[in-house]
CSV table of C-alpha atoms in Angstrom, one decimal:
chain,number,residue,atom,x,y,z
A,17,GLU,CA,-10.7,-53.2,41.1
A,18,VAL,CA,-13.8,-51.3,40.1
A,19,GLN,CA,-15.0,-52.2,36.6
A,20,LEU,CA,-18.0,-50.7,34.8
A,21,VAL,CA,-18.8,-52.1,31.4
A,22,GLU,CA,-21.4,-50.5,29.2
A,23,SER,CA,-23.2,-52.2,26.3
A,24,GLY,CA,-26.3,-51.8,24.1
A,25,GLY,CA,-25.3,-49.0,21.9
A,26,GLY,CA,-25.6,-48.8,18.2
A,27,LEU,CA,-27.2,-47.0,15.2
A,28,VAL,CA,-30.9,-46.2,15.5
A,29,LYS,CA,-33.4,-44.1,13.6
A,30,PRO,CA,-34.9,-40.9,15.0
A,31,GLY,CA,-37.9,-41.7,17.2
A,32,SER,CA,-36.8,-45.1,18.1
A,33,SER,CA,-35.8,-46.6,21.4
A,34,LEU,CA,-32.7,-48.2,22.9
A,35,LYS,CA,-31.7,-49.6,26.2
A,36,LEU,CA,-28.1,-49.3,27.6
A,37,SER,CA,-26.7,-51.5,30.3
A,38,CYS,CA,-23.8,-51.1,32.6
A,39,VAL,CA,-22.5,-54.1,34.5
A,40,ALA,CA,-20.5,-53.3,37.6
A,41,SER,CA,-17.9,-55.3,39.5
A,42,GLY,CA,-15.3,-54.8,42.1
A,43,PHE,CA,-17.5,-53.0,44.6
A,44,THR,CA,-20.8,-53.3,46.5
A,45,PHE,CA,-23.0,-52.1,43.7
A,46,SER,CA,-26.1,-51.9,45.9
A,47,SER,CA,-24.4,-49.3,48.2
A,48,TYR,CA,-23.8,-46.6,45.6
A,49,GLY,CA,-25.7,-44.2,43.6
A,50,MET,CA,-25.0,-44.5,39.9
A,51,HIS,CA,-24.9,-41.9,37.1
A,52,TRP,CA,-25.1,-41.7,33.3
A,53,ILE,CA,-23.0,-39.0,31.6
A,54,ARG,CA,-22.8,-38.5,27.8
A,55,GLN,CA,-20.5,-36.7,25.3
A,56,ALA,CA,-21.6,-35.7,21.9
A,57,PRO,CA,-19.0,-35.9,19.1
A,58,LYS,CA,-16.4,-33.2,19.5
A,59,LYS,CA,-18.3,-31.7,22.5
A,60,GLY,CA,-18.0,-31.6,26.2
A,61,LEU,CA,-19.4,-33.8,29.0
A,62,GLU,CA,-23.1,-33.7,29.9
A,63,TRP,CA,-24.5,-35.3,33.1
A,64,ILE,CA,-27.9,-36.8,32.3
A,65,ALA,CA,-29.1,-39.0,35.1
A,66,LEU,CA,-28.6,-40.3,38.7
A,67,ILE,CA,-30.3,-43.2,40.5
A,68,TYR,CA,-29.8,-43.7,44.3
A,69,TYR,CA,-28.4,-46.9,45.6
A,70,ASP,CA,-31.9,-48.2,46.4
A,71,SER,CA,-33.7,-46.7,43.5
A,72,SER,CA,-35.6,-44.4,45.9
A,73,ASN,CA,-34.7,-41.3,44.0
A,74,LYS,CA,-33.9,-40.5,40.4
A,75,TYR,CA,-32.8,-37.2,38.8
A,76,TYR,CA,-32.6,-36.2,35.1
A,77,ALA,CA,-31.2,-33.5,33.0
A,78,ASP,CA,-33.9,-31.4,31.4
A,79,SER,CA,-32.6,-32.5,28.0
A,80,VAL,CA,-33.7,-36.1,28.6
A,81,LYS,CA,-36.5,-35.8,31.2
A,82,GLY,CA,-39.6,-37.6,30.1
A,83,ARG,CA,-37.7,-39.6,27.4
A,84,PHE,CA,-35.0,-41.4,29.3
A,85,THR,CA,-35.4,-43.7,32.3
A,86,ILE,CA,-32.6,-44.7,34.6
A,87,SER,CA,-33.1,-48.0,36.6
A,88,ARG,CA,-31.0,-50.6,38.2
A,89,ASP,CA,-31.1,-54.3,39.3
A,90,ASN,CA,-29.0,-54.7,42.4
A,91,SER,CA,-29.3,-58.5,42.1
A,92,LYS,CA,-27.5,-58.4,38.8
A,93,ASN,CA,-25.1,-55.5,39.6
A,94,THR,CA,-26.5,-53.7,36.5
A,95,LEU,CA,-27.5,-50.2,35.7
A,96,TYR,CA,-29.8,-49.4,32.8
A,97,LEU,CA,-30.7,-46.4,30.7
A,98,GLU,CA,-33.9,-46.8,28.7
A,99,MET,CA,-33.9,-44.2,25.9
A,100,ASN,CA,-37.2,-43.4,24.0
A,101,SER,CA,-38.1,-40.9,21.3
A,102,LEU,CA,-34.4,-40.6,20.3
A,103,ARG,CA,-33.3,-37.5,18.5
A,104,SER,CA,-30.2,-36.8,16.4
A,105,GLU,CA,-28.9,-34.6,19.3
A,106,ASP,CA,-28.8,-37.7,21.5
A,107,THR,CA,-26.0,-39.0,19.4
A,108,ALA,CA,-23.1,-39.4,21.9
A,109,MET,CA,-20.8,-41.7,23.8
A,110,TYR,CA,-22.6,-42.7,27.0
A,111,TYR,CA,-20.7,-43.4,30.1
A,112,CYS,CA,-21.9,-44.9,33.4
A,113,ALA,CA,-20.1,-43.8,36.5
A,114,LYS,CA,-20.0,-44.5,40.3
A,115,PHE,CA,-19.4,-41.6,42.6
A,116,GLY,CA,-18.5,-42.1,46.3
A,117,ASN,CA,-16.6,-40.6,49.2
A,118,TYR,CA,-13.3,-41.3,47.6
A,119,GLY,CA,-13.9,-40.1,44.1
A,120,SER,CA,-15.4,-41.7,41.0
A,121,SER,CA,-15.0,-44.5,38.6
A,122,TRP,CA,-16.1,-44.4,35.0
A,123,GLY,CA,-16.8,-47.0,32.3
A,124,GLN,CA,-15.2,-47.0,28.9
A,125,GLY,CA,-18.4,-45.8,27.3
A,126,VAL,CA,-20.8,-47.0,24.6
A,127,MET,CA,-21.7,-45.2,21.4
A,128,VAL,CA,-25.2,-44.3,20.4
A,129,THR,CA,-25.8,-42.9,16.9
A,130,VAL,CA,-29.3,-41.5,16.0
A,131,SER,CA,-29.5,-41.1,12.3
A,132,SER,CA,-31.9,-41.8,9.5
B,25,ASP,CA,-28.4,-24.6,36.9
B,26,ILE,CA,-24.9,-23.8,38.0
B,27,GLN,CA,-22.7,-22.7,35.1
B,28,MET,CA,-19.0,-23.8,35.1
B,29,THR,CA,-16.6,-21.5,33.2
B,30,GLN,CA,-13.3,-23.2,32.5
B,31,SER,CA,-10.2,-21.4,31.3
B,32,PRO,CA,-8.2,-21.4,29.2
B,33,SER,CA,-9.9,-23.5,26.5
B,34,SER,CA,-6.5,-24.3,25.0
B,35,LEU,CA,-3.2,-24.3,26.8
B,36,PRO,CA,0.1,-24.8,24.9
B,37,ALA,CA,2.9,-25.9,27.2
B,38,SER,CA,6.2,-27.6,27.3
B,39,LEU,CA,7.5,-30.7,29.1
B,40,GLY,CA,8.5,-29.9,32.6
B,41,GLU,CA,6.4,-26.8,32.7
B,42,ARG,CA,4.0,-25.9,35.6
B,43,VAL,CA,0.5,-25.2,34.4
B,44,THR,CA,-2.8,-24.2,36.0
B,45,ILE,CA,-6.3,-24.6,34.7
B,46,SER,CA,-9.1,-22.6,36.3
B,47,CYS,CA,-12.8,-23.2,36.8
B,48,ARG,CA,-15.3,-20.7,38.0
B,49,ALA,CA,-18.8,-21.6,39.2
B,50,SER,CA,-21.8,-19.2,38.7
B,51,GLN,CA,-22.5,-19.6,42.4
B,52,GLY,CA,-20.8,-21.1,45.4
B,53,ILE,CA,-20.4,-24.9,45.3
B,54,SER,CA,-18.8,-25.5,48.7
B,55,ASN,CA,-15.7,-27.3,47.4
B,56,ASN,CA,-17.9,-29.9,45.5
B,57,LEU,CA,-15.6,-29.7,42.5
B,58,ASN,CA,-14.0,-32.6,40.6
B,59,TRP,CA,-11.4,-32.8,37.9
B,60,TYR,CA,-11.1,-35.3,35.1
B,61,GLN,CA,-8.6,-36.1,32.3
B,62,GLN,CA,-9.8,-37.4,29.0
B,63,LYS,CA,-7.5,-39.0,26.4
B,64,PRO,CA,-8.1,-39.0,22.6
B,65,ASP,CA,-9.5,-42.5,22.8
B,66,GLY,CA,-12.3,-41.2,25.1
B,67,THR,CA,-11.0,-42.8,28.3
B,68,ILE,CA,-12.0,-40.6,31.3
B,69,LYS,CA,-9.6,-40.7,34.2
B,70,PRO,CA,-10.8,-39.1,37.5
B,71,LEU,CA,-8.0,-37.0,39.0
B,72,ILE,CA,-9.3,-35.0,41.9
B,73,TYR,CA,-12.4,-35.0,44.0
B,74,TYR,CA,-13.8,-32.5,46.5
B,75,THR,CA,-11.4,-29.7,45.3
B,76,SER,CA,-8.1,-31.1,46.5
B,77,ASN,CA,-8.3,-34.9,47.1
B,78,LEU,CA,-6.2,-36.9,44.8
B,79,GLN,CA,-7.9,-40.0,43.3
B,80,SER,CA,-6.1,-43.3,44.0
B,81,GLY,CA,-3.2,-43.9,41.6
B,82,VAL,CA,-3.0,-40.3,40.4
B,83,PRO,CA,0.6,-38.9,40.4
B,84,SER,CA,1.4,-36.2,43.1
B,85,ARG,CA,2.3,-33.7,40.4
B,86,PHE,CA,-1.5,-33.1,40.1
B,87,SER,CA,-3.1,-30.9,42.7
B,88,GLY,CA,-6.3,-29.0,43.2
B,89,SER,CA,-7.3,-26.0,45.2
B,90,GLY,CA,-10.0,-23.4,45.6
B,91,SER,CA,-13.1,-22.4,47.5
B,92,GLY,CA,-16.4,-20.6,47.0
B,93,THR,CA,-16.7,-20.1,43.2
B,94,ASP,CA,-13.1,-20.3,42.1
B,95,TYR,CA,-11.1,-23.5,41.7
B,96,SER,CA,-8.0,-24.6,39.9
B,97,LEU,CA,-6.0,-27.7,38.8
B,98,THR,CA,-2.2,-27.5,38.8
B,99,ILE,CA,0.2,-29.9,37.2
B,100,SER,CA,3.6,-29.1,38.7
B,101,SER,CA,5.9,-30.6,36.0
B,102,LEU,CA,4.4,-31.8,32.7
B,103,GLU,CA,5.0,-35.3,31.6
B,104,PRO,CA,4.3,-36.6,28.0
B,105,GLU,CA,1.2,-38.5,29.2
B,106,ASP,CA,-0.4,-35.3,30.6
B,107,PHE,CA,-1.2,-33.8,27.2
B,108,ALA,CA,-5.0,-34.4,27.0
B,109,MET,CA,-8.3,-32.7,27.7
B,110,TYR,CA,-9.2,-31.7,31.2
B,111,TYR,CA,-12.7,-31.0,32.6
B,112,CYS,CA,-14.0,-29.7,35.9
B,113,GLN,CA,-17.4,-30.8,37.3
B,114,GLN,CA,-19.5,-29.5,40.1
B,115,ASP,CA,-21.6,-32.0,42.1
B,116,ALA,CA,-23.0,-29.5,44.6
B,117,SER,CA,-26.4,-29.5,43.0
B,118,PHE,CA,-28.4,-31.1,40.2
B,119,PRO,CA,-27.9,-31.0,37.4
B,120,ASN,CA,-24.3,-31.7,38.0
B,121,THR,CA,-22.5,-29.6,35.4
B,122,PHE,CA,-19.1,-29.7,33.6
B,123,GLY,CA,-16.8,-27.0,32.4
B,124,ALA,CA,-16.3,-26.9,28.6
B,125,GLY,CA,-12.8,-28.3,28.8
B,126,THR,CA,-9.2,-27.3,28.5
B,127,LYS,CA,-7.0,-28.9,25.8
B,128,LEU,CA,-3.5,-29.1,27.1
B,129,GLU,CA,-1.2,-29.4,24.1
B,130,LEU,CA,2.5,-29.6,23.4
B,131,LYS,CA,4.0,-26.3,22.5
């Protein structure tokens, strides 16, 4: 069974940094591209980043480009999202997700709150 | 960016009723359209991928169809656990974009 477990969220001040992790199990992590998707309170879903299976390519939404960095460690089955220069509008639930030929799997999400 | 227009935003319905949610892309997305259900606790459940393929474990009362720019999700006979938020998503191009959501609620 595919499992994705996010961690690392919390309450931080504007301008600070935070690094999220997503530990994967139940599939060959090193064979799949991985995504981060977020949802602000009472809002819809927003795709924010993708990393290829071998880290050869990374894509970002304009809203986070230059501030967020997606990375992975295939030896640890772990996906990361390093978030810098955080703003109040980054307050959201952050989900990691695996997409493949037979659909997707999502984690339960981790909450990030940016507030002074 | 491809814009996804989802309708209706709210859908009151009764148990056993057949309902359809629509999603229109601002340009053709070649069937690269997925559907998700989100429960009030935030849990996201993938339902359908590539327009019409049922994700493993999803009941057969869910179905998807469409082509070009117009897509739809149909639930043939509503069960109590189906009342939730539904989102469409295109993954034809980056950034992948989602519809604004449809709240399926008990009439």
